[in-house]
PDB file of C-alpha atoms in Angstrom:
ATOM      1  CA  MET A   1       0.000   0.000   0.000  1.00 83.00           C
ATOM      2  CA  PRO A   2       1.510   3.377  -0.988  1.00 92.00           C
ATOM      3  CA  LEU A   3       2.317   5.786   1.844  1.00 94.00           C
ATOM      4  CA  ASN A   4       1.496   8.797  -0.339  1.00 97.00           C
ATOM      5  CA  PRO A   5      -1.074   9.474  -3.073  1.00 95.00           C
ATOM      6  CA  PRO A   6       0.745   8.381  -6.249  1.00 96.00           C
ATOM      7  CA  LEU A   7       1.830  11.211  -8.560  1.00 97.00           C
ATOM      8  CA  ARG A   8       1.638   9.920 -12.119  1.00 95.00           C
ATOM      9  CA  ASP A   9      -0.161  12.357 -14.427  1.00 96.00           C
ATOM     10  CA  TRP A  10       1.817  15.598 -14.572  1.00 97.00           C
ATOM     11  CA  GLN A  11      -0.125  17.261 -17.382  1.00 97.00           C
ATOM     12  CA  GLY A  12      -1.205  20.685 -16.142  1.00 94.00           C
ATOM     13  CA  ARG A  13       0.164  20.158 -12.637  1.00 96.00           C
ATOM     14  CA  SER A  14       2.446  22.754 -11.095  1.00 97.00           C
ATOM     15  CA  ALA A  15       5.834  22.122  -9.513  1.00 98.00           C
ATOM     16  CA  TRP A  16       8.295  24.418  -7.734  1.00 98.00           C
ATOM     17  CA  LEU A  17      11.817  23.049  -7.564  1.00 98.00           C
ATOM     18  CA  VAL A  18      14.347  24.823  -5.349  1.00 98.00           C
ATOM     19  CA  GLY A  19      17.935  23.998  -6.233  1.00 97.00           C
ATOM     20  CA  ALA A  20      17.259  23.402  -9.922  1.00 96.00           C
ATOM     21  CA  SER A  21      20.183  25.123 -11.654  1.00 94.00           C
ATOM     22  CA  THR A  22      22.267  21.939 -12.007  1.00 92.00           C
ATOM     23  CA  GLY A  23      22.349  18.248 -11.209  1.00 92.00           C
ATOM     24  CA  ILE A  24      19.396  16.333  -9.830  1.00 93.00           C
ATOM     25  CA  GLY A  25      17.163  19.394  -9.454  1.00 96.00           C
ATOM     26  CA  ARG A  26      17.644  20.553 -13.036  1.00 96.00           C
ATOM     27  CA  ALA A  27      17.188  17.059 -14.491  1.00 97.00           C
ATOM     28  CA  THR A  28      14.002  16.515 -12.473  1.00 98.00           C
ATOM     29  CA  ALA A  29      12.605  19.888 -13.536  1.00 98.00           C
ATOM     30  CA  SER A  30      13.377  19.065 -17.160  1.00 98.00           C
ATOM     31  CA  ARG A  31      11.620  15.701 -16.920  1.00 98.00           C
ATOM     32  CA  LEU A  32       8.548  17.219 -15.249  1.00 98.00           C
ATOM     33  CA  HIS A  33       8.373  19.861 -17.981  1.00 98.00           C
ATOM     34  CA  ALA A  34       8.529  17.136 -20.642  1.00 98.00           C
ATOM     35  CA  LEU A  35       5.592  15.405 -18.949  1.00 98.00           C
ATOM     36  CA  GLY A  36       3.444  18.533 -19.134  1.00 98.00           C
ATOM     37  CA  ALA A  37       3.959  20.121 -15.725  1.00 98.00           C
ATOM     38  CA  ARG A  38       4.072  23.885 -15.213  1.00 97.00           C
ATOM     39  CA  VAL A  39       7.533  24.238 -13.726  1.00 98.00           C
ATOM     40  CA  THR A  40       9.085  27.019 -11.646  1.00 98.00           C
ATOM     41  CA  VAL A  41      12.806  26.677 -10.976  1.00 98.00           C
ATOM     42  CA  SER A  42      14.778  28.439  -8.259  1.00 98.00           C
ATOM     43  CA  ALA A  43      18.458  28.651  -7.351  1.00 97.00           C
ATOM     44  CA  ARG A  44      21.079  31.323  -6.750  1.00 97.00           C
ATOM     45  CA  ASP A  45      22.495  31.088 -10.292  1.00 97.00           C
ATOM     46  CA  ALA A  46      20.200  33.357 -12.325  1.00 97.00           C
ATOM     47  CA  ASP A  47      22.100  32.713 -15.556  1.00 98.00           C
ATOM     48  CA  ALA A  48      21.673  28.949 -15.254  1.00 97.00           C
ATOM     49  CA  LEU A  49      17.964  29.402 -14.578  1.00 98.00           C
ATOM     50  CA  ALA A  50      17.640  31.638 -17.633  1.00 98.00           C
ATOM     51  CA  ARG A  51      19.254  28.928 -19.744  1.00 98.00           C
ATOM     52  CA  PHE A  52      16.770  26.403 -18.355  1.00 98.00           C
ATOM     53  CA  VAL A  53      13.804  28.604 -19.252  1.00 98.00           C
ATOM     54  CA  ALA A  54      15.182  29.170 -22.758  1.00 98.00           C
ATOM     55  CA  ALA A  55      15.363  25.409 -23.245  1.00 98.00           C
ATOM     56  CA  HIS A  56      11.984  24.713 -21.597  1.00 98.00           C
ATOM     57  CA  PRO A  57       9.339  27.118 -22.969  1.00 97.00           C
ATOM     58  CA  GLY A  58       6.643  28.046 -20.481  1.00 97.00           C
ATOM     59  CA  SER A  59       8.772  27.397 -17.411  1.00 98.00           C
ATOM     60  CA  VAL A  60       9.487  30.203 -14.942  1.00 98.00           C
ATOM     61  CA  ALA A  61      12.799  31.196 -13.346  1.00 98.00           C
ATOM     62  CA  LEU A  62      12.812  32.610  -9.830  1.00 98.00           C
ATOM     63  CA  PRO A  63      16.359  33.261  -8.539  1.00 98.00           C
ATOM     64  CA  LEU A  64      16.623  32.639  -4.812  1.00 97.00           C
ATOM     65  CA  ASP A  65      19.112  32.301  -1.959  1.00 98.00           C
ATOM     66  CA  VAL A  66      17.579  29.810   0.477  1.00 98.00           C
ATOM     67  CA  THR A  67      19.615  31.182   3.390  1.00 98.00           C
ATOM     68  CA  ASP A  68      17.626  34.444   3.153  1.00 98.00           C
ATOM     69  CA  ARG A  69      14.418  33.814   5.081  1.00 98.00           C
ATOM     70  CA  ALA A  70      12.618  36.917   3.792  1.00 98.00           C
ATOM     71  CA  ALA A  71      13.590  36.102   0.197  1.00 98.00           C
ATOM     72  CA  VAL A  72      12.146  32.586   0.507  1.00 98.00           C
ATOM     73  CA  GLN A  73       8.895  34.017   1.881  1.00 98.00           C
ATOM     74  CA  ALA A  74       8.711  36.474  -1.018  1.00 98.00           C
ATOM     75  CA  ALA A  75       9.487  33.748  -3.563  1.00 98.00           C
ATOM     76  CA  ALA A  76       6.732  31.493  -2.209  1.00 98.00           C
ATOM     77  CA  ARG A  77       4.242  34.353  -2.431  1.00 98.00           C
ATOM     78  CA  GLU A  78       5.302  34.981  -6.032  1.00 97.00           C
ATOM     79  CA  VAL A  79       4.939  31.305  -6.967  1.00 97.00           C
ATOM     80  CA  ILE A  80       1.484  31.092  -5.418  1.00 97.00           C
ATOM     81  CA  ALA A  81       0.351  34.369  -6.987  1.00 95.00           C
ATOM     82  CA  GLY A  82       1.586  33.277 -10.411  1.00 93.00           C
ATOM     83  CA  SER A  83       0.396  29.691 -10.698  1.00 88.00           C
ATOM     84  CA  GLY A  84      -1.325  28.862  -7.423  1.00 95.00           C
ATOM     85  CA  THR A  85      -0.079  26.679  -4.618  1.00 97.00           C
ATOM     86  CA  PRO A  86       2.074  24.017  -6.290  1.00 98.00           C
ATOM     87  CA  ASP A  87       0.979  20.417  -6.542  1.00 98.00           C
ATOM     88  CA  LEU A  88       4.597  19.520  -5.805  1.00 98.00           C
ATOM     89  CA  ALA A  89       7.341  21.448  -4.033  1.00 98.00           C
ATOM     90  CA  LEU A  90      10.828  19.923  -4.103  1.00 98.00           C
ATOM     91  CA  TYR A  91      13.703  21.129  -1.927  1.00 98.00           C
ATOM     92  CA  CYS A  92      16.889  20.134  -3.714  1.00 96.00           C
ATOM     93  CA  ALA A  93      19.146  23.036  -2.719  1.00 97.00           C
ATOM     94  CA  GLY A  94      22.381  21.845  -1.227  1.00 94.00           C
ATOM     95  CA  THR A  95      26.074  22.397  -0.784  1.00 94.00           C
ATOM     96  CA  TYR A  96      28.843  19.853  -0.366  1.00 92.00           C
ATOM     97  CA  THR A  97      32.487  20.326   0.454  1.00 92.00           C
ATOM     98  CA  PRO A  98      34.484  17.206   1.346  1.00 91.00           C
ATOM     99  CA  MET A  99      35.733  17.489   4.906  1.00 93.00           C
ATOM    100  CA  ARG A 100      37.592  15.269   7.323  1.00 91.00           C
ATOM    101  CA  ALA A 101      38.237  15.859  11.004  1.00 92.00           C
ATOM    102  CA  THR A 102      41.929  16.402  10.247  1.00 94.00           C
ATOM    103  CA  ALA A 103      40.972  19.588   8.347  1.00 95.00           C
ATOM    104  CA  PHE A 104      37.879  20.758  10.210  1.00 97.00           C
ATOM    105  CA  ASP A 105      36.544  24.149   9.066  1.00 98.00           C
ATOM    106  CA  LEU A 106      33.739  25.590  11.205  1.00 98.00           C
ATOM    107  CA  ASP A 107      32.662  28.183   8.628  1.00 98.00           C
ATOM    108  CA  VAL A 108      32.269  25.488   5.957  1.00 97.00           C
ATOM    109  CA  ALA A 109      30.361  23.239   8.355  1.00 98.00           C
ATOM    110  CA  LEU A 110      27.978  26.034   9.304  1.00 98.00           C
ATOM    111  CA  ARG A 111      27.441  26.871   5.626  1.00 98.00           C
ATOM    112  CA  HIS A 112      26.186  23.307   5.142  1.00 98.00           C
ATOM    113  CA  VAL A 113      23.735  23.776   8.011  1.00 98.00           C
ATOM    114  CA  GLN A 114      22.488  27.068   6.546  1.00 98.00           C
ATOM    115  CA  VAL A 115      21.924  25.761   3.008  1.00 98.00           C
ATOM    116  CA  ASN A 116      21.102  22.086   3.471  1.00 98.00           C
ATOM    117  CA  TYR A 117      18.952  22.297   6.601  1.00 98.00           C
ATOM    118  CA  ALA A 118      18.016  25.846   7.637  1.00 98.00           C
ATOM    119  CA  GLY A 119      17.129  26.627   4.015  1.00 98.00           C
ATOM    120  CA  ALA A 120      14.679  23.728   4.064  1.00 98.00           C
ATOM    121  CA  LEU A 121      13.095  25.172   7.207  1.00 98.00           C
ATOM    122  CA  HIS A 122      12.729  28.563   5.486  1.00 98.00           C
ATOM    123  CA  TRP A 123      11.054  26.764   2.556  1.00 98.00           C
ATOM    124  CA  LEU A 124       8.682  24.887   4.862  1.00 98.00           C
ATOM    125  CA  ASP A 125       7.786  28.029   6.795  1.00 98.00           C
ATOM    126  CA  ALA A 126       6.890  29.764   3.532  1.00 98.00           C
ATOM    127  CA  LEU A 127       4.876  26.891   2.031  1.00 97.00           C
ATOM    128  CA  LEU A 128       3.227  24.852   4.776  1.00 97.00           C
ATOM    129  CA  PRO A 129       0.120  27.001   5.352  1.00 97.00           C
ATOM    130  CA  ALA A 130      -0.721  27.097   1.641  1.00 97.00           C
ATOM    131  CA  MET A 131      -0.013  23.389   1.153  1.00 98.00           C
ATOM    132  CA  ARG A 132      -2.221  22.467   4.113  1.00 97.00           C
ATOM    133  CA  GLU A 133      -4.991  24.708   2.782  1.00 97.00           C
ATOM    134  CA  ARG A 134      -4.707  23.101  -0.645  1.00 96.00           C
ATOM    135  CA  ALA A 135      -4.932  19.618   0.843  1.00 96.00           C
ATOM    136  CA  ALA A 136      -7.913  20.618   2.983  1.00 96.00           C
ATOM    137  CA  ALA A 137      -9.688  21.663  -0.216  1.00 95.00           C
ATOM    138  CA  GLY A 138      -9.214  18.149  -1.596  1.00 93.00           C
ATOM    139  CA  GLN A 139      -6.420  19.053  -4.004  1.00 93.00           C
ATOM    140  CA  GLY A 140      -3.034  17.409  -4.321  1.00 87.00           C
ATOM    141  CA  ALA A 141      -0.206  18.776  -2.210  1.00 97.00           C
ATOM    142  CA  HIS A 142       3.187  17.113  -1.916  1.00 98.00           C
ATOM    143  CA  LEU A 143       6.413  18.208  -0.206  1.00 98.00           C
ATOM    144  CA  SER A 144       9.613  16.408  -1.152  1.00 98.00           C
ATOM    145  CA  LEU A 145      13.116  16.885   0.269  1.00 98.00           C
ATOM    146  CA  VAL A 146      16.386  15.644  -1.190  1.00 97.00           C
ATOM    147  CA  GLY A 147      18.476  14.001   1.486  1.00 97.00           C
ATOM    148  CA  SER A 148      21.276  11.528   0.848  1.00 93.00           C
ATOM    149  CA  VAL A 149      22.463   8.082   1.807  1.00 89.00           C
ATOM    150  CA  ALA A 150      25.141  10.064   3.663  1.00 88.00           C
ATOM    151  CA  GLY A 151      22.394  10.697   6.203  1.00 92.00           C
ATOM    152  CA  TYR A 152      22.078   6.989   7.039  1.00 87.00           C
ATOM    153  CA  ARG A 153      25.435   6.657   8.794  1.00 80.00           C
ATOM    154  CA  GLY A 154      28.824   8.345   8.719  1.00 79.00           C
ATOM    155  CA  LEU A 155      30.703   8.257   5.402  1.00 79.00           C
ATOM    156  CA  PRO A 156      34.254   9.355   4.515  1.00 80.00           C
ATOM    157  CA  GLN A 157      34.728  13.092   3.830  1.00 86.00           C
ATOM    158  CA  SER A 158      31.121  13.744   4.881  1.00 89.00           C
ATOM    159  CA  LEU A 159      31.818  15.495   8.183  1.00 95.00           C
ATOM    160  CA  ALA A 160      30.027  18.712   7.166  1.00 97.00           C
ATOM    161  CA  TYR A 161      27.491  17.227   4.750  1.00 96.00           C
ATOM    162  CA  GLY A 162      26.255  13.987   6.322  1.00 95.00           C
ATOM    163  CA  PRO A 163      24.808  15.413   9.558  1.00 97.00           C
ATOM    164  CA  THR A 164      22.659  17.893   7.608  1.00 98.00           C
ATOM    165  CA  LYS A 165      21.237  15.082   5.487  1.00 97.00           C
ATOM    166  CA  ALA A 166      20.547  12.991   8.590  1.00 96.00           C
ATOM    167  CA  ALA A 167      18.587  15.977   9.888  1.00 98.00           C
ATOM    168  CA  LEU A 168      16.553  16.145   6.661  1.00 98.00           C
ATOM    169  CA  ILE A 169      15.670  12.453   6.912  1.00 96.00           C
ATOM    170  CA  ASN A 170      14.426  12.919  10.475  1.00 95.00           C
ATOM    171  CA  LEU A 171      12.594  16.087   9.463  1.00 98.00           C
ATOM    172  CA  ALA A 172      10.800  14.312   6.611  1.00 97.00           C
ATOM    173  CA  GLU A 173       9.788  11.405   8.851  1.00 95.00           C
ATOM    174  CA  THR A 174       8.296  13.772  11.417  1.00 95.00           C
ATOM    175  CA  LEU A 175       6.581  15.869   8.746  1.00 98.00           C
ATOM    176  CA  TYR A 176       4.999  12.724   7.333  1.00 97.00           C
ATOM    177  CA  LEU A 177       3.545  11.763  10.702  1.00 95.00           C
ATOM    178  CA  ASP A 178       2.083  15.239  11.153  1.00 96.00           C
ATOM    179  CA  LEU A 179       0.904  15.964   7.608  1.00 97.00           C
ATOM    180  CA  HIS A 180      -0.301  12.626   6.230  1.00 95.00           C
ATOM    181  CA  PRO A 181      -3.566  12.778   8.220  1.00 94.00           C
ATOM    182  CA  ALA A 182      -4.122  16.255   6.744  1.00 95.00           C
ATOM    183  CA  GLY A 183      -3.726  14.969   3.174  1.00 96.00           C
ATOM    184  CA  VAL A 184      -0.298  16.471   2.441  1.00 98.00           C
ATOM    185  CA  GLY A 185       2.129  14.022   0.874  1.00 98.00           C
ATOM    186  CA  VAL A 186       5.726  13.981   2.112  1.00 98.00           C
ATOM    187  CA  SER A 187       8.706  12.186   0.627  1.00 98.00           C
ATOM    188  CA  ILE A 188      12.446  12.038   1.225  1.00 98.00           C
ATOM    189  CA  VAL A 189      14.801  11.373  -1.677  1.00 97.00           C
ATOM    190  CA  ASN A 190      18.033   9.651  -0.611  1.00 94.00           C
ATOM    191  CA  PRO A 191      20.367   9.318  -3.600  1.00 91.00           C
ATOM    192  CA  GLY A 192      23.597   7.438  -3.682  1.00 81.00           C
ATOM    193  CA  PHE A 193      26.359   8.914  -5.808  1.00 72.00           C
ATOM    194  CA  VAL A 194      25.140  11.064  -8.711  1.00 75.00           C
ATOM    195  CA  GLU A 195      27.402  12.780 -11.224  1.00 78.00           C
ATOM    196  CA  THR A 196      26.959  16.495 -10.381  1.00 75.00           C
ATOM    197  CA  PRO A 197      29.201  19.548  -9.886  1.00 76.00           C
ATOM    198  CA  LEU A 198      29.135  18.769  -6.154  1.00 71.00           C
ATOM    199  CA  THR A 199      30.277  15.149  -6.352  1.00 69.00           C
ATOM    200  CA  ALA A 200      32.997  16.225  -8.794  1.00 65.00           C
ATOM    201  CA  ASN A 201      34.779  17.366  -5.621  1.00 70.00           C
ATOM    202  CA  ASN A 202      35.226  13.769  -4.488  1.00 71.00           C
ATOM    203  CA  GLY A 203      38.667  12.291  -4.860  1.00 66.00           C
ATOM    204  CA  PHE A 204      37.620   8.697  -4.180  1.00 62.00           C
ATOM    205  CA  ARG A 205      35.872   5.988  -6.176  1.00 66.00           C
ATOM    206  CA  MET A 206      32.099   6.470  -6.069  1.00 67.00           C
ATOM    207  CA  PRO A 207      30.246   3.144  -6.260  1.00 67.00           C
ATOM    208  CA  ALA A 208      27.254   2.857  -8.634  1.00 69.00           C
ATOM    209  CA  LEU A 209      27.571   6.431  -9.941  1.00 75.00           C
ATOM    210  CA  LEU A 210      24.426   7.633 -11.786  1.00 85.00           C
ATOM    211  CA  THR A 211      23.750  10.509 -14.159  1.00 91.00           C
ATOM    212  CA  PRO A 212      21.333  13.277 -13.066  1.00 90.00           C
ATOM    213  CA  GLU A 213      18.870  12.060 -15.698  1.00 95.00           C
ATOM    214  CA  GLU A 214      18.909   8.550 -14.232  1.00 93.00           C
ATOM    215  CA  ALA A 215      18.355  10.066 -10.791  1.00 91.00           C
ATOM    216  CA  ALA A 216      15.398  12.101 -12.066  1.00 95.00           C
ATOM    217  CA  GLU A 217      13.765   9.000 -13.541  1.00 95.00           C
ATOM    218  CA  ALA A 218      14.182   7.175 -10.225  1.00 95.00           C
ATOM    219  CA  ILE A 219      12.583  10.079  -8.360  1.00 97.00           C
ATOM    220  CA  LEU A 220       9.582  10.187 -10.683  1.00 98.00           C
ATOM    221  CA  ARG A 221       9.133   6.422 -10.357  1.00 97.00           C
ATOM    222  CA  GLY A 222       9.121   6.816  -6.585  1.00 97.00           C
ATOM    223  CA  TRP A 223       6.505   9.560  -6.695  1.00 98.00           C
ATOM    224  CA  ALA A 224       4.428   7.452  -9.083  1.00 98.00           C
ATOM    225  CA  ARG A 225       4.511   4.538  -6.608  1.00 97.00           C
ATOM    226  CA  GLY A 226       3.559   6.790  -3.704  1.00 98.00           C
ATOM    227  CA  ASP A 227       6.817   6.076  -1.870  1.00 97.00           C
ATOM    228  CA  PHE A 228       7.828   7.949   1.249  1.00 96.00           C
ATOM    229  CA  GLU A 229      11.522   7.178   0.867  1.00 94.00           C
ATOM    230  CA  ILE A 230      12.950   7.168  -2.650  1.00 95.00           C
ATOM    231  CA  HIS A 231      16.469   5.762  -2.655  1.00 88.00           C
ATOM    232  CA  PHE A 232      18.729   4.833  -5.562  1.00 84.00           C
ATOM    233  CA  PRO A 233      20.623   3.133  -7.073  1.00 74.00           C
ATOM    234  CA  ARG A 234      19.006   0.309  -5.166  1.00 71.00           C
ATOM    235  CA  ARG A 235      21.970  -2.086  -5.291  1.00 67.00           C
ATOM    236  CA  PHE A 236      24.053   0.533  -3.447  1.00 67.00           C
ATOM    237  CA  THR A 237      21.443   2.083  -1.176  1.00 68.00           C
ATOM    238  CA  LEU A 238      20.076  -1.286  -0.043  1.00 69.00           C
ATOM    239  CA  TRP A 239      23.638  -2.324   0.808  1.00 64.00           C
ATOM    240  CA  LEU A 240      24.072   0.812   2.914  1.00 66.00           C
ATOM    241  CA  LYS A 241      20.670   0.394   4.545  1.00 68.00           C
ATOM    242  CA  ALA A 242      21.607  -3.159   5.494  1.00 66.00           C
ATOM    243  CA  LEU A 243      24.817  -1.895   7.053  1.00 62.00           C
ATOM    244  CA  ARG A 244      22.773   0.383   9.310  1.00 67.00           C
ATOM    245  CA  HIS A 245      21.864  -2.715  11.302  1.00 67.00           C
ATOM    246  CA  VAL A 246      25.312  -4.224  11.804  1.00 62.00           C
ATOM    247  CA  GLY A 247      27.834  -3.339  14.485  1.00 63.00           C
ATOM    248  CA  TYR A 248      30.201  -0.427  14.026  1.00 58.00           C
ATOM    249  CA  GLY A 249      33.266  -2.611  13.467  1.00 67.00           C
ATOM    250  CA  PRO A 250      31.849  -4.410  10.393  1.00 68.00           C
ATOM    251  CA  TYR A 251      30.292  -1.172   9.144  1.00 62.00           C
ATOM    252  CA  PHE A 252      33.511   0.838   9.262  1.00 64.00           C
ATOM    253  CA  ALA A 253      35.443  -1.997   7.601  1.00 73.00           C
ATOM    254  CA  ALA A 254      32.879  -2.351   4.795  1.00 69.00           C
ATOM    255  CA  VAL A 255      32.829   1.385   4.034  1.00 64.00           C
ATOM    256  CA  ARG A 256      36.627   1.587   3.958  1.00 70.00           C
ATOM    257  CA  ARG A 257      36.811  -1.362   1.569  1.00 73.00           C
ATOM    258  CA  SER A 258      34.151   0.144  -0.720  1.00 66.00           C
ATOM    259  CA  THR A 259      35.599   3.644  -0.963  1.00 64.00           C
ATOM    260  CA  GLY A 260      39.293   2.874  -0.624  1.00 60.00           C
ATOM    261  CA  LEU A 261      39.566   5.411   2.216  1.00 56.00           C
TER     262      LEU A 261
END
């Protein structure tokens, strides 16, 4: 039984994707546009958004810095005024800088908190009342957050990044418990390694690396099934999920063997 109302027919539906200038967010926005959705894309990079709109007629660009609470509130008002409360809102904004404890940088770590987690809270604060009102009126309303398998357990070079993704997973679980009875769908997307400008910073072998387009297809399949957690590629994420339940000694050894670190 699906945990969320399945999202299959995108024709005429509206979607607001935050963090859509590159990578998973851009590929997902492109796929939704191809399926007939009315797409609004947000990110800090206005030039990249303009290129997206030029390639996807009818889409709307709304440049946005998610760390600016007032700007997120204003952007949400603009989205709702322009095309109504979205059927789907996806938070895909994120930053990633590899970090190990031997080179700890507090400013970099706090930047991850501001973008990856606090930005999601700004987004929720701006959207939740309208999404709840939409659901109460019997219309579709779905909130989706992009986490990471790095939120399952500690991974190499993920000292700044992983804890913020663990927070998003917990946030999504709690949101689901609160919002499902009100008719608002909630999902958490936990990708493995995807070829993006962020993962290009990694200097280690990334198992089961996917393209952003493959990631977008996996996300849409998850929404179509009504999944709460959408994780991929399954051969890698299921391996990591299984390791969540073993002792720390075997877990640390398995991760070191897999990554070479």
